[in-house]
PDB file of C-alpha atoms in Angstrom:
ATOM      1  CA  MET Q 588       0.006  -0.030   0.009  1.00 49.00           C
ATOM      2  CA  SER Q 589       1.547   3.313  -1.065  1.00 60.00           C
ATOM      3  CA  ILE Q 590       0.743   6.726   0.369  1.00 66.00           C
ATOM      4  CA  ASP Q 591      -0.087   9.512  -2.027  1.00 73.00           C
ATOM      5  CA  PRO Q 592       2.838  11.930  -2.270  1.00 73.00           C
ATOM      6  CA  ARG Q 593       0.493  14.854  -2.337  1.00 74.00           C
ATOM      7  CA  SER Q 594      -1.066  13.932   1.016  1.00 78.00           C
ATOM      8  CA  ARG Q 595       2.429  13.714   2.576  1.00 76.00           C
ATOM      9  CA  ARG Q 596       3.227  17.214   1.309  1.00 76.00           C
ATOM     10  CA  LEU Q 597      -0.011  18.523   2.721  1.00 75.00           C
ATOM     11  CA  ARG Q 598       0.649  16.916   6.101  1.00 75.00           C
ATOM     12  CA  ALA Q 599       4.134  18.434   6.118  1.00 70.00           C
ATOM     13  CA  LEU Q 600       2.755  21.917   5.445  1.00 69.00           C
ATOM     14  CA  ASP Q 601       0.197  21.556   8.229  1.00 70.00           C
ATOM     15  CA  ASN Q 602       2.917  20.457  10.679  1.00 68.00           C
ATOM     16  CA  ARG Q 603       5.216  23.291   9.632  1.00 66.00           C
ATOM     17  CA  MET Q 604       2.727  25.966  10.644  1.00 66.00           C
ATOM     18  CA  SER Q 605       1.103  24.201  13.606  1.00 73.00           C
ATOM     19  CA  ASP Q 606       1.439  25.210  17.227  1.00 78.00           C
ATOM     20  CA  ARG Q 607       4.242  23.103  18.698  1.00 81.00           C
ATOM     21  CA  VAL Q 608       7.476  23.122  20.651  1.00 82.00           C
ATOM     22  CA  LEU Q 609      10.231  24.140  18.236  1.00 84.00           C
ATOM     23  CA  ILE Q 610      13.178  23.815  20.638  1.00 86.00           C
ATOM     24  CA  LYS Q 611      13.054  21.779  23.841  1.00 88.00           C
ATOM     25  CA  PRO Q 612      14.468  23.440  26.959  1.00 88.00           C
ATOM     26  CA  ALA Q 613      17.241  22.018  29.126  1.00 86.00           C
ATOM     27  CA  ARG Q 614      16.199  19.412  31.700  1.00 85.00           C
ATOM     28  CA  TYR Q 615      17.519  21.261  34.811  1.00 84.00           C
ATOM     29  CA  ARG Q 616      17.625  24.794  35.976  1.00 83.00           C
ATOM     30  CA  ALA Q 617      21.379  24.392  36.555  1.00 83.00           C
ATOM     31  CA  ASP Q 618      21.780  23.979  32.778  1.00 84.00           C
ATOM     32  CA  LEU Q 619      20.520  27.564  32.114  1.00 85.00           C
ATOM     33  CA  HIS Q 620      23.286  29.934  30.980  1.00 86.00           C
ATOM     34  CA  MET Q 621      21.813  33.359  30.414  1.00 86.00           C
ATOM     35  CA  PRO Q 622      23.745  35.847  28.313  1.00 87.00           C
ATOM     36  CA  ASP Q 623      24.923  39.302  29.417  1.00 88.00           C
ATOM     37  CA  SER Q 624      22.071  41.878  29.430  1.00 83.00           C
ATOM     38  CA  HIS Q 625      23.452  44.075  26.692  1.00 87.00           C
ATOM     39  CA  THR Q 626      23.733  41.361  23.986  1.00 89.00           C
ATOM     40  CA  VAL Q 627      21.476  40.499  21.053  1.00 90.00           C
ATOM     41  CA  ALA Q 628      20.836  37.104  22.677  1.00 90.00           C
ATOM     42  CA  ALA Q 629      19.505  38.738  25.816  1.00 91.00           C
ATOM     43  CA  TYR Q 630      17.240  40.962  23.659  1.00 91.00           C
ATOM     44  CA  ILE Q 631      15.842  37.973  21.786  1.00 91.00           C
ATOM     45  CA  ILE Q 632      15.221  36.134  25.143  1.00 91.00           C
ATOM     46  CA  ARG Q 633      13.391  39.177  26.452  1.00 91.00           C
ATOM     47  CA  ALA Q 634      11.271  39.382  23.258  1.00 91.00           C
ATOM     48  CA  LEU Q 635      10.460  35.637  23.491  1.00 91.00           C
ATOM     49  CA  LYS Q 636       9.266  36.159  27.093  1.00 90.00           C
ATOM     50  CA  ASN Q 637       6.567  38.521  25.865  1.00 89.00           C
ATOM     51  CA  GLY Q 638       5.891  36.714  22.616  1.00 91.00           C
ATOM     52  CA  ILE Q 639       7.195  37.770  19.165  1.00 91.00           C
ATOM     53  CA  THR Q 640       6.738  36.676  15.604  1.00 91.00           C
ATOM     54  CA  SER Q 641       9.686  35.673  13.455  1.00 89.00           C
ATOM     55  CA  ALA Q 642       8.629  38.488  11.017  1.00 92.00           C
ATOM     56  CA  GLN Q 643       9.025  41.045  13.862  1.00 93.00           C
ATOM     57  CA  LEU Q 644      12.472  39.613  14.701  1.00 91.00           C
ATOM     58  CA  GLU Q 645      13.408  39.956  11.017  1.00 92.00           C
ATOM     59  CA  ALA Q 646      12.320  43.543  11.005  1.00 93.00           C
ATOM     60  CA  GLU Q 647      14.008  44.535  14.260  1.00 89.00           C
ATOM     61  CA  THR Q 648      17.339  42.784  13.671  1.00 89.00           C
ATOM     62  CA  GLY Q 649      17.583  43.291   9.897  1.00 92.00           C
ATOM     63  CA  TRP Q 650      18.328  39.559   9.457  1.00 92.00           C
ATOM     64  CA  SER Q 651      16.826  37.301   6.823  1.00 93.00           C
ATOM     65  CA  ARG Q 652      14.361  34.579   7.761  1.00 91.00           C
ATOM     66  CA  SER Q 653      16.877  31.846   7.707  1.00 92.00           C
ATOM     67  CA  THR Q 654      19.402  33.868   9.779  1.00 93.00           C
ATOM     68  CA  VAL Q 655      16.692  34.517  12.389  1.00 92.00           C
ATOM     69  CA  ARG Q 656      15.879  30.781  12.656  1.00 90.00           C
ATOM     70  CA  VAL Q 657      19.558  29.749  12.852  1.00 93.00           C
ATOM     71  CA  ASN Q 658      20.405  32.330  15.465  1.00 93.00           C
ATOM     72  CA  LEU Q 659      17.281  31.576  17.481  1.00 92.00           C
ATOM     73  CA  HIS Q 660      18.275  27.916  17.552  1.00 92.00           C
ATOM     74  CA  LYS Q 661      21.850  28.695  18.484  1.00 93.00           C
ATOM     75  CA  ILE Q 662      20.821  31.016  21.325  1.00 92.00           C
ATOM     76  CA  ALA Q 663      18.256  28.602  22.670  1.00 92.00           C
ATOM     77  CA  LYS Q 664      20.660  25.649  22.704  1.00 92.00           C
ATOM     78  CA  LYS Q 665      23.515  27.637  24.178  1.00 92.00           C
ATOM     79  CA  CYS Q 666      21.357  29.140  26.937  1.00 90.00           C
ATOM     80  CA  GLY Q 667      19.300  26.108  27.666  1.00 90.00           C
ATOM     81  CA  ILE Q 668      15.954  27.645  26.911  1.00 90.00           C
ATOM     82  CA  GLY Q 669      13.116  26.351  24.774  1.00 90.00           C
ATOM     83  CA  VAL Q 670      10.890  27.935  22.181  1.00 90.00           C
ATOM     84  CA  VAL Q 671       7.243  27.156  21.480  1.00 89.00           C
ATOM     85  CA  ARG Q 672       4.987  28.515  18.698  1.00 88.00           C
ATOM     86  CA  ARG Q 673       1.358  29.423  19.562  1.00 87.00           C
ATOM     87  CA  ASP Q 674      -0.818  31.339  17.104  1.00 85.00           C
ATOM     88  CA  GLU Q 675       2.293  32.372  15.028  1.00 84.00           C
ATOM     89  CA  LEU Q 676       3.873  33.914  18.155  1.00 89.00           C
ATOM     90  CA  LEU Q 677       7.189  32.472  19.491  1.00 90.00           C
ATOM     91  CA  TYR Q 678       7.381  32.187  23.321  1.00 90.00           C
ATOM     92  CA  LEU Q 679      10.125  31.278  25.793  1.00 89.00           C
ATOM     93  CA  ILE Q 680      10.100  27.918  27.645  1.00 88.00           C
ATOM     94  CA  LEU Q 681      12.153  27.372  30.773  1.00 86.00           C
ATOM     95  CA  PRO Q 682      13.043  24.023  32.306  1.00 82.00           C
ATOM     96  CA  GLU Q 683      10.230  22.366  34.302  1.00 74.00           C
ATOM     97  CA  ASN Q 684      11.877  22.815  37.702  1.00 64.00           C
ATOM     98  CA  SER Q 685      12.513  26.545  37.329  1.00 61.00           C
ATOM     99  CA  GLU Q 686      10.113  29.357  38.054  1.00 57.00           C
ATOM    100  CA  GLU Q 687       9.603  32.056  35.522  1.00 49.00           C
ATOM    101  CA  THR Q 688       9.523  34.831  38.157  1.00 39.00           C
ATOM    102  CA  GLU Q 689      12.897  33.727  39.479  1.00 41.00           C
ATOM    103  CA  ARG Q 690      15.840  35.151  37.664  1.00 45.00           C
ATOM    104  CA  PRO Q 691      19.173  33.302  37.140  1.00 42.00           C
ATOM    105  CA  VAL Q 692      22.127  34.288  39.295  1.00 39.00           C
ATOM    106  CA  ARG Q 693      25.668  34.646  38.053  1.00 43.00           C
ATOM    107  CA  VAL Q 694      28.898  35.143  40.030  1.00 40.00           C
ATOM    108  CA  ILE Q 695      30.978  37.911  38.452  1.00 43.00           C
ATOM    109  CA  ASN Q 696      34.324  39.553  38.887  1.00 48.00           C
ATOM    110  CA  PRO Q 697      34.613  43.276  39.789  1.00 49.00           C
ATOM    111  CA  GLU Q 698      35.896  44.033  36.197  1.00 55.00           C
ATOM    112  CA  ASP Q 699      32.694  42.506  34.777  1.00 53.00           C
ATOM    113  CA  ALA Q 700      30.361  44.424  36.958  1.00 50.00           C
ATOM    114  CA  PRO Q 701      27.690  46.520  35.181  1.00 52.00           C
ATOM    115  CA  ALA Q 702      27.881  50.241  35.210  1.00 57.00           C
ATOM    116  CA  GLY Q 703      25.055  50.568  37.803  1.00 53.00           C
ATOM    117  CA  ALA Q 704      26.717  48.138  40.238  1.00 50.00           C
ATOM    118  CA  PRO Q 705      27.558  49.517  43.702  1.00 48.00           C
ATOM    119  CA  ARG Q 706      31.129  50.629  44.317  1.00 47.00           C
ATOM    120  CA  GLY Q 707      33.468  48.194  46.106  1.00 43.00           C
ATOM    121  CA  THR Q 708      32.040  45.108  44.424  1.00 39.00           C
ATOM    122  CA  GLN Q 709      34.102  42.160  45.613  1.00 40.00           C
ATOM    123  CA  ALA Q 710      35.136  39.184  43.518  1.00 39.00           C
ATOM    124  CA  GLY Q 711      32.602  36.443  43.890  1.00 39.00           C
ATOM    125  CA  THR Q 712      29.719  38.788  44.522  1.00 39.00           C
ATOM    126  CA  VAL Q 713      26.401  37.472  43.457  1.00 39.00           C
ATOM    127  CA  ILE Q 714      24.424  39.684  41.041  1.00 38.00           C
ATOM    128  CA  THR Q 715      21.101  38.766  39.657  1.00 38.00           C
ATOM    129  CA  LEU Q 716      20.588  39.177  35.946  1.00 36.00           C
TER     130      LEU Q 716
END
């Protein structure tokens, strides 16, 4: 019994535009590695938190559609976040055991401290992102 090639193409098109998880998040909260706040990756993560379309990302970054998809995949895999599509909007997914209200914490050196950090920041100071 053979399957009609046309029906396979139609199913593939339906799946391409359906609401689904595009990139799975990391399993554990410890696997999250958030980027610095002034990078493009941090901007994209903030945009995903509120929901954004890929067309909006194309317009705001000036990238092509394929570049947006590749960079979105790279950022998600590097940071350990996931991406889900619902009603053509892309949203952020965090690991199951993490809370969305809780922000990741990173230990920094005084040289890496942001401009608004208090004076006398010691090495090993914990700063929330």
